[in-house]
Amino acid sequence: MSAVGGGRGGVGKTLLTVNLAVYLAQLGRSVAISDADPFGSGLHNMLGSERPPLALPKDIKEGRSVPKPTSVPGLELLPTAYDLWAVAPKRPSRMSHWMTQISQLDFDYVLLNLGAATTPATLDVFYEADVSICVAAPEPAAVEATYRFCRALFTRRLRRSLMRDRFKLRVVERALAALPPLPPPRDVVTEIARYDVSIAAMAAATMRRLRPSLVVGKTRLKRDLDLGPA
């Protein structure tokens, strides 16, 4: 399973997702693709397909939320787990049920377009995917949004790792409250170390485990290509 996300709209996440799906299908692989953007990315329009149906809770639990064929042989479109009138799942458990069903699908590749959202469900799916791709562009707003996305991913994973230990979680929240807005993750680790060295070590380990792949689109100049390594 591959997840494509990022912190800014319009940088090419949907375009990349669709092109990867079509490419893999043309290689003879079975591919499923889904619009998991809470705001709706409209990837079905790029495929010349109708809007995918909503994955209703009852359908998800009973395994009746099935993908639909597209005009591309070997490529099918999954229902979306998001309410068409909202920007988040109706219930916290809805996305987890949906993800469980996706993991059981008999496809060679499953691609999820997560959009530019940083909701907890979106960040969890991005982290848990086999391949996580963050899309950016060589422009200041996109670079800042990409940083915000990665920082949100770091804080989400750190909080998730401490959910069963409220004392340690309170230490992290106290450290975050003492820092200015949008602190670098390294500063977060340093601040946590002022309260508890063991928790700081856990935060540093969480930071090291986050290794999303980065795609920089709209590159024209050499300095644009240098943005990825930077």
CSV table of C-alpha atoms in Angstrom, one decimal:
chain,number,residue,atom,x,y,z
A,1,MET,CA,0.0,0.0,0.0
A,2,SER,CA,1.3,3.4,-0.9
A,3,ALA,CA,0.0,6.8,0.5
A,4,VAL,CA,0.6,10.1,-1.2
A,5,GLY,CA,0.2,13.2,1.0
A,6,GLY,CA,1.7,16.6,1.8
A,7,GLY,CA,1.0,19.9,3.3
A,8,ARG,CA,-0.2,22.1,0.4
A,9,GLY,CA,-2.8,21.8,-2.3
A,10,GLY,CA,-2.0,22.2,-5.9
A,11,VAL,CA,1.5,20.7,-5.9
A,12,GLY,CA,0.6,17.6,-7.8
A,13,LYS,CA,-0.4,14.9,-5.3
A,14,THR,CA,-3.5,13.7,-7.3
A,15,LEU,CA,-1.6,13.9,-10.6
A,16,LEU,CA,1.2,11.8,-9.1
A,17,THR,CA,-1.2,9.2,-7.6
A,18,VAL,CA,-3.2,8.8,-10.8
A,19,ASN,CA,-0.1,8.5,-13.0
A,20,LEU,CA,1.5,5.9,-10.7
A,21,ALA,CA,-1.7,3.9,-10.7
A,22,VAL,CA,-2.1,4.0,-14.5
A,23,TYR,CA,1.6,3.1,-15.0
A,24,LEU,CA,1.4,0.1,-12.7
A,25,ALA,CA,-1.8,-1.1,-14.4
A,26,GLN,CA,-0.2,-0.8,-17.8
A,27,LEU,CA,2.6,-3.1,-16.5
A,28,GLY,CA,-0.1,-5.7,-16.1
A,29,ARG,CA,-0.5,-5.3,-12.3
A,30,SER,CA,-3.8,-5.2,-10.5
A,31,VAL,CA,-4.2,-1.8,-8.9
A,32,ALA,CA,-6.7,-0.1,-6.6
A,33,ILE,CA,-6.8,3.7,-6.1
A,34,SER,CA,-8.7,5.8,-3.6
A,35,ASP,CA,-9.5,9.4,-3.0
A,36,ALA,CA,-8.8,9.6,0.8
A,37,ASP,CA,-8.6,13.4,0.8
A,38,PRO,CA,-11.1,14.8,3.3
A,39,PHE,CA,-11.8,17.7,0.9
A,40,GLY,CA,-12.1,15.5,-2.2
A,41,SER,CA,-9.3,15.6,-4.7
A,42,GLY,CA,-11.4,14.6,-7.7
A,43,LEU,CA,-9.1,12.0,-9.0
A,44,HIS,CA,-12.1,10.2,-10.5
A,45,ASN,CA,-12.3,13.1,-13.0
A,46,MET,CA,-8.7,12.4,-14.2
A,47,LEU,CA,-9.7,8.8,-14.8
A,48,GLY,CA,-12.9,9.7,-16.6
A,49,SER,CA,-15.0,7.9,-14.0
A,50,GLU,CA,-18.0,8.8,-11.9
A,51,ARG,CA,-17.6,10.0,-8.4
A,52,PRO,CA,-16.8,7.0,-6.2
A,53,PRO,CA,-19.6,5.9,-3.8
A,54,LEU,CA,-19.3,6.6,-0.1
A,55,ALA,CA,-18.1,3.8,2.0
A,56,LEU,CA,-20.9,3.5,4.6
A,57,PRO,CA,-20.1,2.1,8.0
A,58,LYS,CA,-22.4,-0.9,7.6
A,59,ASP,CA,-20.9,-1.7,4.2
A,60,ILE,CA,-17.4,-1.4,5.6
A,61,LYS,CA,-18.0,-3.8,8.5
A,62,GLU,CA,-19.8,-6.3,6.3
A,63,GLY,CA,-17.2,-6.2,3.5
A,64,ARG,CA,-19.6,-4.8,0.9
A,65,SER,CA,-17.6,-1.7,0.2
A,66,VAL,CA,-16.0,-2.9,-3.0
A,67,PRO,CA,-13.9,-1.2,-5.7
A,68,LYS,CA,-15.4,-0.3,-9.1
A,69,PRO,CA,-13.6,-0.8,-12.5
A,70,THR,CA,-12.3,2.2,-14.4
A,71,SER,CA,-11.6,2.8,-18.1
A,72,VAL,CA,-8.0,1.7,-17.5
A,73,PRO,CA,-7.7,-2.1,-17.6
A,74,GLY,CA,-6.5,-3.5,-14.3
A,75,LEU,CA,-7.2,-0.3,-12.4
A,76,GLU,CA,-10.2,0.0,-10.0
A,77,LEU,CA,-11.5,2.9,-7.9
A,78,LEU,CA,-12.2,2.4,-4.2
A,79,PRO,CA,-15.1,4.0,-2.3
A,80,THR,CA,-14.1,6.9,0.0
A,81,ALA,CA,-14.3,6.6,3.7
A,82,TYR,CA,-15.1,10.3,4.2
A,83,ASP,CA,-18.6,11.9,4.4
A,84,LEU,CA,-19.3,14.0,1.3
A,85,TRP,CA,-20.6,16.8,3.5
A,86,ALA,CA,-17.8,16.8,6.0
A,87,VAL,CA,-14.0,17.1,6.2
A,88,ALA,CA,-13.4,14.1,8.5
A,89,PRO,CA,-14.8,10.6,9.1
A,90,LYS,CA,-18.1,10.6,10.9
A,91,ARG,CA,-16.7,8.4,13.6
A,92,PRO,CA,-13.1,7.9,14.8
A,93,SER,CA,-13.4,4.1,14.2
A,94,ARG,CA,-14.6,4.5,10.6
A,95,MET,CA,-11.2,5.1,9.1
A,96,SER,CA,-9.7,2.2,11.0
A,97,HIS,CA,-12.4,-0.2,9.7
A,98,TRP,CA,-11.9,1.1,6.2
A,99,MET,CA,-8.1,0.6,6.4
A,100,THR,CA,-8.5,-3.0,7.7
A,101,GLN,CA,-10.7,-3.8,4.7
A,102,ILE,CA,-8.2,-2.2,2.3
A,103,SER,CA,-5.3,-4.3,3.7
A,104,GLN,CA,-7.3,-7.4,2.9
A,105,LEU,CA,-8.0,-6.5,-0.8
A,106,ASP,CA,-6.5,-8.8,-3.4
A,107,PHE,CA,-4.5,-6.3,-5.4
A,108,ASP,CA,-0.9,-6.0,-6.3
A,109,TYR,CA,-0.9,-2.3,-5.5
A,110,VAL,CA,-3.2,0.0,-3.5
A,111,LEU,CA,-2.6,3.8,-3.8
A,112,LEU,CA,-4.3,6.3,-1.5
A,113,ASN,CA,-4.4,10.0,-2.3
A,114,LEU,CA,-4.5,11.6,1.2
A,115,GLY,CA,-4.5,15.2,0.0
A,116,ALA,CA,-3.1,18.1,2.0
A,117,ALA,CA,-4.8,17.3,5.3
A,118,THR,CA,-3.1,16.8,8.6
A,119,THR,CA,-6.0,15.1,10.5
A,120,PRO,CA,-5.0,12.4,12.9
A,121,ALA,CA,-6.5,9.7,10.6
A,122,THR,CA,-4.6,11.1,7.6
A,123,LEU,CA,-1.3,11.1,9.5
A,124,ASP,CA,-1.8,7.6,10.8
A,125,VAL,CA,-2.5,6.2,7.3
A,126,PHE,CA,0.5,8.1,5.9
A,127,TYR,CA,2.8,6.6,8.5
A,128,GLU,CA,1.4,3.0,8.3
A,129,ALA,CA,1.6,2.8,4.5
A,130,ASP,CA,4.4,0.6,3.0
A,131,VAL,CA,5.5,3.5,0.9
A,132,SER,CA,4.8,7.1,2.1
A,133,ILE,CA,5.3,9.9,-0.5
A,134,CYS,CA,5.2,13.6,0.5
A,135,VAL,CA,4.8,15.9,-2.5
A,136,ALA,CA,6.2,19.4,-2.5
A,137,ALA,CA,7.0,22.2,-5.0
A,138,PRO,CA,10.0,24.7,-5.2
A,139,GLU,CA,8.1,27.6,-3.7
A,140,PRO,CA,8.2,29.1,-0.2
A,141,ALA,CA,4.6,28.3,0.7
A,142,ALA,CA,4.9,24.7,-0.4
A,143,VAL,CA,8.2,24.2,1.5
A,144,GLU,CA,6.7,25.6,4.7
A,145,ALA,CA,3.6,23.5,4.3
A,146,THR,CA,5.7,20.4,3.7
A,147,TYR,CA,7.6,21.2,6.9
A,148,ARG,CA,4.3,21.6,8.8
A,149,PHE,CA,3.1,18.3,7.5
A,150,CYS,CA,6.3,16.4,8.6
A,151,ARG,CA,6.2,18.2,11.9
A,152,ALA,CA,2.6,17.2,12.5
A,153,LEU,CA,3.5,13.6,11.6
A,154,PHE,CA,6.3,13.7,14.2
A,155,THR,CA,4.1,15.1,17.0
A,156,ARG,CA,1.3,12.7,16.1
A,157,ARG,CA,3.5,9.6,16.2
A,158,LEU,CA,5.1,10.8,19.5
A,159,ARG,CA,1.7,11.3,21.1
A,160,ARG,CA,0.5,7.9,19.8
A,161,SER,CA,3.5,6.2,21.3
A,162,LEU,CA,2.7,7.6,24.7
A,163,MET,CA,-1.1,7.3,24.8
A,164,ARG,CA,-1.0,4.5,27.4
A,165,ASP,CA,1.3,6.5,29.7
A,166,ARG,CA,-0.5,9.7,30.6
A,167,PHE,CA,2.4,10.9,32.9
A,168,LYS,CA,4.9,10.8,30.0
A,169,LEU,CA,2.3,12.3,27.6
A,170,ARG,CA,1.8,15.2,30.1
A,171,VAL,CA,5.6,15.8,30.1
A,172,VAL,CA,5.6,16.1,26.3
A,173,GLU,CA,2.6,18.4,26.3
A,174,ARG,CA,4.3,20.6,28.9
A,175,ALA,CA,7.5,20.8,26.8
A,176,LEU,CA,5.5,21.7,23.7
A,177,ALA,CA,3.7,24.4,25.6
A,178,ALA,CA,7.0,26.0,26.6
A,179,LEU,CA,8.2,26.3,23.0
A,180,PRO,CA,7.4,28.9,20.4
A,181,PRO,CA,4.9,28.0,17.6
A,182,LEU,CA,6.2,25.4,15.1
A,183,PRO,CA,9.4,24.4,16.8
A,184,PRO,CA,11.8,22.1,15.0
A,185,PRO,CA,11.5,18.5,16.1
A,186,ARG,CA,15.1,18.7,17.5
A,187,ASP,CA,14.1,21.6,19.7
A,188,VAL,CA,11.2,19.5,20.9
A,189,VAL,CA,13.6,16.7,21.9
A,190,THR,CA,15.9,19.1,23.6
A,191,GLU,CA,13.0,20.7,25.6
A,192,ILE,CA,11.7,17.3,26.7
A,193,ALA,CA,15.1,16.4,27.9
A,194,ARG,CA,14.9,19.2,30.5
A,195,TYR,CA,12.1,17.3,32.1
A,196,ASP,CA,12.9,13.6,31.4
A,197,VAL,CA,15.9,12.2,29.5
A,198,SER,CA,14.3,8.8,28.9
A,199,ILE,CA,11.2,10.4,27.2
A,200,ALA,CA,13.5,12.6,25.2
A,201,ALA,CA,15.3,9.5,23.9
A,202,MET,CA,12.0,8.1,22.9
A,203,ALA,CA,11.2,11.3,21.0
A,204,ALA,CA,14.5,11.2,19.3
A,205,ALA,CA,13.9,7.6,18.2
A,206,THR,CA,10.5,8.5,16.9
A,207,MET,CA,12.1,11.3,14.8
A,208,ARG,CA,14.6,8.9,13.3
A,209,ARG,CA,11.9,6.4,12.3
A,210,LEU,CA,10.1,9.0,10.1
A,211,ARG,CA,11.7,8.7,6.7
A,212,PRO,CA,9.0,9.7,4.1
A,213,SER,CA,9.9,9.7,0.5
A,214,LEU,CA,9.9,13.2,-1.1
A,215,VAL,CA,8.8,14.2,-4.5
A,216,VAL,CA,9.4,17.8,-5.7
A,217,GLY,CA,7.3,18.7,-8.7
A,218,LYS,CA,7.3,21.7,-11.0
A,219,THR,CA,11.1,21.7,-11.1
A,220,ARG,CA,12.6,24.0,-13.7
A,221,LEU,CA,16.0,25.1,-12.4
A,222,LYS,CA,19.0,23.4,-10.8
A,223,ARG,CA,18.2,25.0,-7.5
A,224,ASP,CA,14.7,23.5,-7.7
A,225,LEU,CA,16.3,20.0,-8.0
A,226,ASP,CA,18.5,20.8,-5.0
A,227,LEU,CA,15.5,21.3,-2.8
A,228,GLY,CA,14.9,17.6,-2.3
A,229,PRO,CA,18.3,16.8,-0.7
A,230,ALA,CA,18.2,20.1,1.2
